[in-house]
PDB file of C-alpha atoms in Angstrom:
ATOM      1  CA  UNK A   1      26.810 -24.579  35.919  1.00  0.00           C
ATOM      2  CA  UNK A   2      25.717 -21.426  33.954  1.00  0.00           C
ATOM      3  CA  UNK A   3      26.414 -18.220  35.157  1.00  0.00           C
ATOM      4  CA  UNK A   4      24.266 -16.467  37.714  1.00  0.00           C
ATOM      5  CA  UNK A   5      24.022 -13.804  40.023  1.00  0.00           C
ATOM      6  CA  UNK A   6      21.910 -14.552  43.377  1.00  0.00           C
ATOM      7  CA  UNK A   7      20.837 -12.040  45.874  1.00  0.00           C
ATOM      8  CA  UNK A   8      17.560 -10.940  48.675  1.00  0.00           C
ATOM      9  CA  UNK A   9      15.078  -8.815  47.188  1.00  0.00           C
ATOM     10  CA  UNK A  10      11.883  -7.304  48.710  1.00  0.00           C
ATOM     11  CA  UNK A  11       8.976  -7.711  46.251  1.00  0.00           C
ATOM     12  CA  UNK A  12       6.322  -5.043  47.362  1.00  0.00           C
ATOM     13  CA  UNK A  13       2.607  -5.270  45.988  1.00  0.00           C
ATOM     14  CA  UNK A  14      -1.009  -3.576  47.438  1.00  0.00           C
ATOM     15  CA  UNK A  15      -1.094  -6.728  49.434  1.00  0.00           C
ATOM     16  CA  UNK A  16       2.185  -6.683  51.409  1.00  0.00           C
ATOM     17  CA  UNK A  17       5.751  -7.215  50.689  1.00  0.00           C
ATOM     18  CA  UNK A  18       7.510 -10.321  50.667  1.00  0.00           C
ATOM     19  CA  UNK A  19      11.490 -11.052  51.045  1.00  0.00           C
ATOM     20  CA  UNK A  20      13.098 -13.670  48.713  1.00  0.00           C
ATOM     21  CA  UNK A  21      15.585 -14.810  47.297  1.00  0.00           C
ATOM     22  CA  UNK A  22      16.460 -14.708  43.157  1.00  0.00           C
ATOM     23  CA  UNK A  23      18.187 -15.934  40.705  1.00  0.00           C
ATOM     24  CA  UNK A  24      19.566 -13.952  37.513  1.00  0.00           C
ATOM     25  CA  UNK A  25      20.778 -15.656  34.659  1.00  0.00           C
ATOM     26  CA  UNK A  26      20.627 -13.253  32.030  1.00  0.00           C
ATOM     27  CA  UNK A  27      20.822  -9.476  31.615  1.00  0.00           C
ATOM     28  CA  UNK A  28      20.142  -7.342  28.941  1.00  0.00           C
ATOM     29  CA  UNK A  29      20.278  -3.443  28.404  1.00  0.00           C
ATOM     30  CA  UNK A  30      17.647  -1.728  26.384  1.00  0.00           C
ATOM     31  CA  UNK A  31      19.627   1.446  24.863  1.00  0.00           C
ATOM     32  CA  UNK A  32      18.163   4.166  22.425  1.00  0.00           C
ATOM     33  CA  UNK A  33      14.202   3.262  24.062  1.00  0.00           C
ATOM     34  CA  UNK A  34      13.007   7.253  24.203  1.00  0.00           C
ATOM     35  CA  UNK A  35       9.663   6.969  22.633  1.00  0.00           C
ATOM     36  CA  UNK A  36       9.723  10.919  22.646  1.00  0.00           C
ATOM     37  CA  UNK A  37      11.817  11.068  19.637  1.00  0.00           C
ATOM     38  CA  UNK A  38      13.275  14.887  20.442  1.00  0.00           C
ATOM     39  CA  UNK A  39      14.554  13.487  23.761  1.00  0.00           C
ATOM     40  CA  UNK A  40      16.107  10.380  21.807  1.00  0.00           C
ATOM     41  CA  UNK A  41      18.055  12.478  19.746  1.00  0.00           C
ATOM     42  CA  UNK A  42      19.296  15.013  22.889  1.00  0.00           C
ATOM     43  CA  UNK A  43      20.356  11.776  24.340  1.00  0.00           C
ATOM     44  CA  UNK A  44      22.138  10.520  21.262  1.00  0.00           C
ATOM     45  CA  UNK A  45      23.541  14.088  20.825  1.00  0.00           C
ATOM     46  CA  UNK A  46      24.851  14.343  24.464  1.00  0.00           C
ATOM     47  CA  UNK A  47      26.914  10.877  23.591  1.00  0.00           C
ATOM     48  CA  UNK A  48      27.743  12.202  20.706  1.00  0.00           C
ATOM     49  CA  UNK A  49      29.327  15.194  21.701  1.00  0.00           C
ATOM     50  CA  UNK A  50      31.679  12.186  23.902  1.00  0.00           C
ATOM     51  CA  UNK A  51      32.769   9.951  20.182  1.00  0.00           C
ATOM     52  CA  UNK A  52      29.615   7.756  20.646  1.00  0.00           C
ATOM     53  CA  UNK A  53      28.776   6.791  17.263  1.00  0.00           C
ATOM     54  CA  UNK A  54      24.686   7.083  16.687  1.00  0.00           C
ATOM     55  CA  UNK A  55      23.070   3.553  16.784  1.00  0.00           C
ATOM     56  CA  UNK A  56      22.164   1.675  13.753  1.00  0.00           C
ATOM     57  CA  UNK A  57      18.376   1.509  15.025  1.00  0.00           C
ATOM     58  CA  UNK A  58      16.368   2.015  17.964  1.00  0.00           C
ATOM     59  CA  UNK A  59      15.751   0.275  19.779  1.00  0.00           C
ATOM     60  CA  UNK A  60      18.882  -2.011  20.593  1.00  0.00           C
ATOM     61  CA  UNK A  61      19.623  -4.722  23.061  1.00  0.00           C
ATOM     62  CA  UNK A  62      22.848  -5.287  24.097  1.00  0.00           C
ATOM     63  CA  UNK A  63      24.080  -8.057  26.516  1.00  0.00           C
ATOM     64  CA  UNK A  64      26.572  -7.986  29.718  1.00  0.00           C
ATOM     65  CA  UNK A  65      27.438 -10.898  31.555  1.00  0.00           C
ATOM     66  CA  UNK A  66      25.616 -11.478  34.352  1.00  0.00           C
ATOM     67  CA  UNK A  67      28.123 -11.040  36.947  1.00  0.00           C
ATOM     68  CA  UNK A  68      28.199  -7.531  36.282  1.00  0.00           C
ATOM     69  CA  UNK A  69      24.541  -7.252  37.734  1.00  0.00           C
ATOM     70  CA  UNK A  70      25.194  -5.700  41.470  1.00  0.00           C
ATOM     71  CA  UNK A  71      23.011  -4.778  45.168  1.00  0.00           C
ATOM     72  CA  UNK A  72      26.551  -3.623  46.676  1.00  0.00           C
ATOM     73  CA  UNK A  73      26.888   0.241  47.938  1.00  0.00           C
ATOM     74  CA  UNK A  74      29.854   0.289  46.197  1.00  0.00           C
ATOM     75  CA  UNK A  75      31.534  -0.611  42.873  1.00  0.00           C
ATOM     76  CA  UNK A  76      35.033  -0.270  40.963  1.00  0.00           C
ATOM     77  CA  UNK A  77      35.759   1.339  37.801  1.00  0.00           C
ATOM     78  CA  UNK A  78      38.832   2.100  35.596  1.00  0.00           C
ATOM     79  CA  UNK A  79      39.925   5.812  36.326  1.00  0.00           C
ATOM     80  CA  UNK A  80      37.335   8.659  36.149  1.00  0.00           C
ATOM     81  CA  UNK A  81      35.791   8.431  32.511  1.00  0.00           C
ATOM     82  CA  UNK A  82      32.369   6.530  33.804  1.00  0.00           C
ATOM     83  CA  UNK A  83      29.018   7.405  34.771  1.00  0.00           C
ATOM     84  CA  UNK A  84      25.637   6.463  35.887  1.00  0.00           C
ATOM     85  CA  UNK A  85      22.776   6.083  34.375  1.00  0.00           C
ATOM     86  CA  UNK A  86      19.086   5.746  35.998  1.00  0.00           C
ATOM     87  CA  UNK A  87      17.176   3.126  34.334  1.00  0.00           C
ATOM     88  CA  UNK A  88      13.331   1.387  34.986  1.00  0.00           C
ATOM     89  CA  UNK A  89      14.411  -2.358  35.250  1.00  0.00           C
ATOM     90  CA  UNK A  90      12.351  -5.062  34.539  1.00  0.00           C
ATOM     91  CA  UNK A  91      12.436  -9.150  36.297  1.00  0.00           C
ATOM     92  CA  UNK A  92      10.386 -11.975  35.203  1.00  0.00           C
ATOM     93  CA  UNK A  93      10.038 -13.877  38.619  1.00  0.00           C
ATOM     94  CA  UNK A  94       7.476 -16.401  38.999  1.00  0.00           C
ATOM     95  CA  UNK A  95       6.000 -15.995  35.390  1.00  0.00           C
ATOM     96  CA  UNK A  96       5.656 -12.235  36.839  1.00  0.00           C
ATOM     97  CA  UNK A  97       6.933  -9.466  35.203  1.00  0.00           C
ATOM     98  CA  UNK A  98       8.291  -7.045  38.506  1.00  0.00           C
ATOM     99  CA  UNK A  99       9.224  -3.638  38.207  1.00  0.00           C
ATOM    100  CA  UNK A 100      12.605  -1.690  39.799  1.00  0.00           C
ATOM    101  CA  UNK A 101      15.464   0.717  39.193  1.00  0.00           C
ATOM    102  CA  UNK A 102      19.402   0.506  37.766  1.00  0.00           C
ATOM    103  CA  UNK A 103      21.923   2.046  37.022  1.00  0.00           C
ATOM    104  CA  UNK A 104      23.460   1.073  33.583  1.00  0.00           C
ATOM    105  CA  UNK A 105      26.546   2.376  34.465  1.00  0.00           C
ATOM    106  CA  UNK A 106      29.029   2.620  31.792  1.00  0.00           C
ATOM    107  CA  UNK A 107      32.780   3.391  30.788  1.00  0.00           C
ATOM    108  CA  UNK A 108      32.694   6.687  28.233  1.00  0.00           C
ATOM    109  CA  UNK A 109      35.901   6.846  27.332  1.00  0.00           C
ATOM    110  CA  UNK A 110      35.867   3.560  25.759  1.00  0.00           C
ATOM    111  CA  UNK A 111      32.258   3.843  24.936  1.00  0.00           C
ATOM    112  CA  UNK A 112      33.378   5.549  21.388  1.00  0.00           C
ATOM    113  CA  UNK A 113      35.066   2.609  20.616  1.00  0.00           C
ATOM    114  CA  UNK A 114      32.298   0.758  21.001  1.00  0.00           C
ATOM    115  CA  UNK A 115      28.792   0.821  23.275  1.00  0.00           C
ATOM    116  CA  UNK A 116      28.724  -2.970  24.130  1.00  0.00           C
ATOM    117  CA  UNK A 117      32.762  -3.060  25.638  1.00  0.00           C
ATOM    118  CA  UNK A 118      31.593   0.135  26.921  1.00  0.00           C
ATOM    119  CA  UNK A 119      29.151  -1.375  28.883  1.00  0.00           C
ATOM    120  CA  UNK A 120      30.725  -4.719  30.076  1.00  0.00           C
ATOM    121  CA  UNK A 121      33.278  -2.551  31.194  1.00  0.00           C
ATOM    122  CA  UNK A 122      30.991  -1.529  34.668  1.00  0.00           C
ATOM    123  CA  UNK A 123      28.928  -3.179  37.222  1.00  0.00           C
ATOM    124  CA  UNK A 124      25.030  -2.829  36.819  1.00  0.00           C
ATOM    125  CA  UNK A 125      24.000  -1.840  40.407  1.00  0.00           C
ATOM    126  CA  UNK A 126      20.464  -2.399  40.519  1.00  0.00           C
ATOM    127  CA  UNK A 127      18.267  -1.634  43.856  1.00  0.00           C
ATOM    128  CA  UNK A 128      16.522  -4.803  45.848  1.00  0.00           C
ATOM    129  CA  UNK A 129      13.033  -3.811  45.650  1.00  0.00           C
ATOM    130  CA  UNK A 130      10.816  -4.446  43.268  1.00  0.00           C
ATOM    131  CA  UNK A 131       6.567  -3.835  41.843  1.00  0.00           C
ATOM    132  CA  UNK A 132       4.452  -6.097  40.133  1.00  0.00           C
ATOM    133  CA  UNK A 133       4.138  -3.912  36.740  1.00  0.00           C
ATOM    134  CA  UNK A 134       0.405  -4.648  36.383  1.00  0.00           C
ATOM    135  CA  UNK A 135      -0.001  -2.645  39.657  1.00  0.00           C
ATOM    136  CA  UNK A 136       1.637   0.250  38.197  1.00  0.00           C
ATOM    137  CA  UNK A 137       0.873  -0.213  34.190  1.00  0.00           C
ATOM    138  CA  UNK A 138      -2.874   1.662  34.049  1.00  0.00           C
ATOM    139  CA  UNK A 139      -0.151   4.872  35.341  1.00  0.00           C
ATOM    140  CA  UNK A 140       2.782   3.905  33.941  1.00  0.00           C
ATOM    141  CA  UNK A 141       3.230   7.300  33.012  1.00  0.00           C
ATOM    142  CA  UNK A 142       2.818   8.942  36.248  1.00  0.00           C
ATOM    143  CA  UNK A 143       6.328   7.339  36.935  1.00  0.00           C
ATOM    144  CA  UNK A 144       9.789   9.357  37.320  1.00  0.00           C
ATOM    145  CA  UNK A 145      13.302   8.863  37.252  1.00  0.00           C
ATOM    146  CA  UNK A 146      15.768  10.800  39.233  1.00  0.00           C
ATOM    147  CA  UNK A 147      19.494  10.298  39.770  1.00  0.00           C
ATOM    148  CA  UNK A 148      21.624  12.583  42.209  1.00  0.00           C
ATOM    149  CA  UNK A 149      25.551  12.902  42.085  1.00  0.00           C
ATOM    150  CA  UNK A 150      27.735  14.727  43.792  1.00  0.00           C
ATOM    151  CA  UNK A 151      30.164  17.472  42.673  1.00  0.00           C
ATOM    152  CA  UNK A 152      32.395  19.483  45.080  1.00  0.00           C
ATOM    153  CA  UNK A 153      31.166  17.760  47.794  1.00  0.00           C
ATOM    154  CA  UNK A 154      27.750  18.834  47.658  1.00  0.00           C
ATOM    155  CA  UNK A 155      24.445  16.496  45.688  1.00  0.00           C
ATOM    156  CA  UNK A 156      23.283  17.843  42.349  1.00  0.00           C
ATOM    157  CA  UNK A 157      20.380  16.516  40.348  1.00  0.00           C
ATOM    158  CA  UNK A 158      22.378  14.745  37.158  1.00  0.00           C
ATOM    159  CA  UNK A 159      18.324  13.147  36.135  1.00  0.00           C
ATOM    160  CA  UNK A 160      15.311  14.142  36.115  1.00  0.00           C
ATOM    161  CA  UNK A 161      12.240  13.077  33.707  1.00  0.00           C
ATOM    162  CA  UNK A 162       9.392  10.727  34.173  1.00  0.00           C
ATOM    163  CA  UNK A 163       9.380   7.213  31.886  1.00  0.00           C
ATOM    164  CA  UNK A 164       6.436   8.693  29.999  1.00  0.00           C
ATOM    165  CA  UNK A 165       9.457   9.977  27.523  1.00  0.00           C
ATOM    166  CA  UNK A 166      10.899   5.974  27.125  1.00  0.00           C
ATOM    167  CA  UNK A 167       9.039   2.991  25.192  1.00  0.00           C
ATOM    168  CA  UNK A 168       6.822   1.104  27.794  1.00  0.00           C
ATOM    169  CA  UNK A 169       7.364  -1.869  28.713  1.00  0.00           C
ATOM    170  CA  UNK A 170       4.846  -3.749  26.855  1.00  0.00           C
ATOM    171  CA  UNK A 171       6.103  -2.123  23.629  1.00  0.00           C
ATOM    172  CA  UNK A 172       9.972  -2.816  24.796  1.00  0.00           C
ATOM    173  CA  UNK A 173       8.599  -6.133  25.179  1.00  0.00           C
ATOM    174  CA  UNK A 174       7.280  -6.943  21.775  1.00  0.00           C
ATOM    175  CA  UNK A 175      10.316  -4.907  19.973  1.00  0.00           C
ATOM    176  CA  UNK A 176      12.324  -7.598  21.708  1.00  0.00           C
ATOM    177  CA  UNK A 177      10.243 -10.321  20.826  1.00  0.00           C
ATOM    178  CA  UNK A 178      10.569  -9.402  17.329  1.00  0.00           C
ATOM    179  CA  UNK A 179      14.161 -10.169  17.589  1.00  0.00           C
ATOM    180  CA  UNK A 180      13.856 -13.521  18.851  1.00  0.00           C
ATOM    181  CA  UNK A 181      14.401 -12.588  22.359  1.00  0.00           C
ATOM    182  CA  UNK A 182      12.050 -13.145  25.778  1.00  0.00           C
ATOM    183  CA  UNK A 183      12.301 -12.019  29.133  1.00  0.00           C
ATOM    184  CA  UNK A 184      11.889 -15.182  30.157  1.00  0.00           C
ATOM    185  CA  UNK A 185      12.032 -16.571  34.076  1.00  0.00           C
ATOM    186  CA  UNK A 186      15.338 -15.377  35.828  1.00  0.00           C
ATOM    187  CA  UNK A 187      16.023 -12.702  32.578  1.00  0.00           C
ATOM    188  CA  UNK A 188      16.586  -9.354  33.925  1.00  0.00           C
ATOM    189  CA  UNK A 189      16.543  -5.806  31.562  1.00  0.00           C
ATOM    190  CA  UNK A 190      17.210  -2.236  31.516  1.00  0.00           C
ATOM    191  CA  UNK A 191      14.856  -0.070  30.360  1.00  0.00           C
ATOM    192  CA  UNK A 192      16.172   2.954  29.231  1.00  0.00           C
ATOM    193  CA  UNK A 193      17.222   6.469  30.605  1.00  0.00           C
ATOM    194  CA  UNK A 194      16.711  10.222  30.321  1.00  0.00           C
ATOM    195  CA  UNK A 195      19.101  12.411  29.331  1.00  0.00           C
ATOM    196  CA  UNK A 196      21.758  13.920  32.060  1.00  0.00           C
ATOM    197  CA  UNK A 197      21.320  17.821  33.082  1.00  0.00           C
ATOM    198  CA  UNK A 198      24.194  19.089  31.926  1.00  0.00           C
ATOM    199  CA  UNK A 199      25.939  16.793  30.042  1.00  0.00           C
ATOM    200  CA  UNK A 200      27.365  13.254  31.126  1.00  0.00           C
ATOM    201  CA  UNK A 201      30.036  12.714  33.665  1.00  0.00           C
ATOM    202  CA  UNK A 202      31.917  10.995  36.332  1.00  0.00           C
ATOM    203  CA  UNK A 203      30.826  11.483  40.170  1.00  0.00           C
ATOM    204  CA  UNK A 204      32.388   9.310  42.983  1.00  0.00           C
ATOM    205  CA  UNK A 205      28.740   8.963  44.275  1.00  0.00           C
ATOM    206  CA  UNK A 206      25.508   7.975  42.492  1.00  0.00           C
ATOM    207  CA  UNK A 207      22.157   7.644  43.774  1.00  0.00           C
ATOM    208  CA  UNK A 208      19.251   6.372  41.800  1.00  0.00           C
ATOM    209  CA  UNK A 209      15.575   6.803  42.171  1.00  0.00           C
ATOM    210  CA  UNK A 210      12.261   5.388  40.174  1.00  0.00           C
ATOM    211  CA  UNK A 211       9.101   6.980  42.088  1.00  0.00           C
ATOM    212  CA  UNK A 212       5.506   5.946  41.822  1.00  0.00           C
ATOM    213  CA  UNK A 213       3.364   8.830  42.942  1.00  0.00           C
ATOM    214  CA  UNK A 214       0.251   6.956  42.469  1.00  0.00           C
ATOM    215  CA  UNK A 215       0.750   4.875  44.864  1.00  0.00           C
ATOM    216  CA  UNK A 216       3.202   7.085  47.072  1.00  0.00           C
ATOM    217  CA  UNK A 217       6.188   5.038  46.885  1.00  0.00           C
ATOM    218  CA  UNK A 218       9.834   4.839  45.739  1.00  0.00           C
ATOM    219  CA  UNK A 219      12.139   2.493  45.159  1.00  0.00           C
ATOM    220  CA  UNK A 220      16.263   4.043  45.751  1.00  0.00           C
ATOM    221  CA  UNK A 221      19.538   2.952  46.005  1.00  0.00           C
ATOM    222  CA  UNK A 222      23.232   4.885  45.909  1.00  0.00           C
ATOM    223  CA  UNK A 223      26.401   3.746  45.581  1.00  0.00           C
ATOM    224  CA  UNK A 224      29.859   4.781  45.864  1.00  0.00           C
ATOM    225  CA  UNK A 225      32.014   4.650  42.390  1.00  0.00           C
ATOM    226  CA  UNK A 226      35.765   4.072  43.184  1.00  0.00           C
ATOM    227  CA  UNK A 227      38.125   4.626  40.674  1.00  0.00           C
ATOM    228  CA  UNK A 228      41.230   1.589  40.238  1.00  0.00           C
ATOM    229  CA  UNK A 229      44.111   3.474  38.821  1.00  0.00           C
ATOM    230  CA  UNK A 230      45.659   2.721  34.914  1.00  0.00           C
ATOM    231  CA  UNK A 231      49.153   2.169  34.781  1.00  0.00           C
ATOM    232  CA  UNK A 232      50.919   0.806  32.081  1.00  0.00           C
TER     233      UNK A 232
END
């Protein structure tokens, strides 16, 4: 049997929401999608200043397996060199292209070495609500991302910038159609991100938020980050 990740999700439209159950197959991470190309390169710069190497082109699509795609309110991670990041996500369900929120969290300390072990290295929590994206595309700018972490025990804004600055998803669509690739039924991708206030690092909480404020709703989710010591 191919590998798969199932969990509950609420799918939320004008005309109700509805509680099912899917199926994902396939995920795949958008990276370097700023279509503001000043916050691209402050993005690529803030890596950089961490080893990451700047990407050959932009966009690129790199694949994790799917197991690492995650509802829990908690995941583990090697030590303390990881972080979030807040992401638009996009689900093909029912020949329906849905709308929610991720995190693409990912290891930095071996991200230098290289962006896709980087990124297989750390779970993909995602949150388990989701909009039809023709609801929201005739505003599709109007939307914002916003992630929260938390630093001597109080919550700090890491995020903050609205999707308006990232490739939409129609264009993120074709770019990966042009490399032979579909977000077909039971496919699941990241978006892209904004760039971290104040520079990327670890926090043993996360929270995540993608906010519509057309239609005056949000979609959230947190999670804990608990480091598993290395030895050897």
């Amino acid at each position: 049997m191919p590998a798969q990740v199932v969990f509950d999700a609420t799918f939320t439209s004008r005309s109700g929401s509805e509680r099912a159950r899917v199926t994902v197959h396939k995920v795949i991470v958008g990276g370097w999608t700023g279509r503001d190309k000043a916050a691209l390169q402050h993005h690529i710069d803030e890596l950089a200043k961490i080893g990451v190497k700047a990407p050959s082109k932009t966009p690129l699509f790199y694949r994790v397996g799917v197991s690492r795609l995650s509802t829990a309110d908690a995941i583990e991670v090697l030590g303390d060199g990881s972080s979030g990041e807040v992401e638009y996500v996009l689900l093909n369900r029912g020949g329906r292209i849905w709308v929610g929120a991720g995190s693409d969290h990912t290891d930095r300390v071996v991200e230098h070495m290289g962006i896709s072990v980087a990124k297989q290295l750390c779970d993909k929590p995602i949150a388990s609500e989701f909009w039809p994206l023709d609801e929201v595309e005739p505003h599709w700018d109007r939307l914002r991302l916003r992630s929260v972490i938390v630093e001597d025990g109080a919550e700090v804004v890491y995020q903050d910038g609205g999707v308006a600055g990232l490739i939409s998803p129609g264009e993120l669509l074709a770019k990966l159609a042009e490399e032979g690739g579909e977000l077909a039924e039971g496919v699941l991708m990241f978006g892209g991100t904004c760039g971290a206030i104040g520079g990327v690092r670890y926090s043993p909480r996360f929270r995540l938020e993608l906010t519509d404020p057309v239609l005056n709703r949000t979609i959230s989710h947190g999670y804990d980050v608990i480091p598993v010591p290395i030895v050897g």
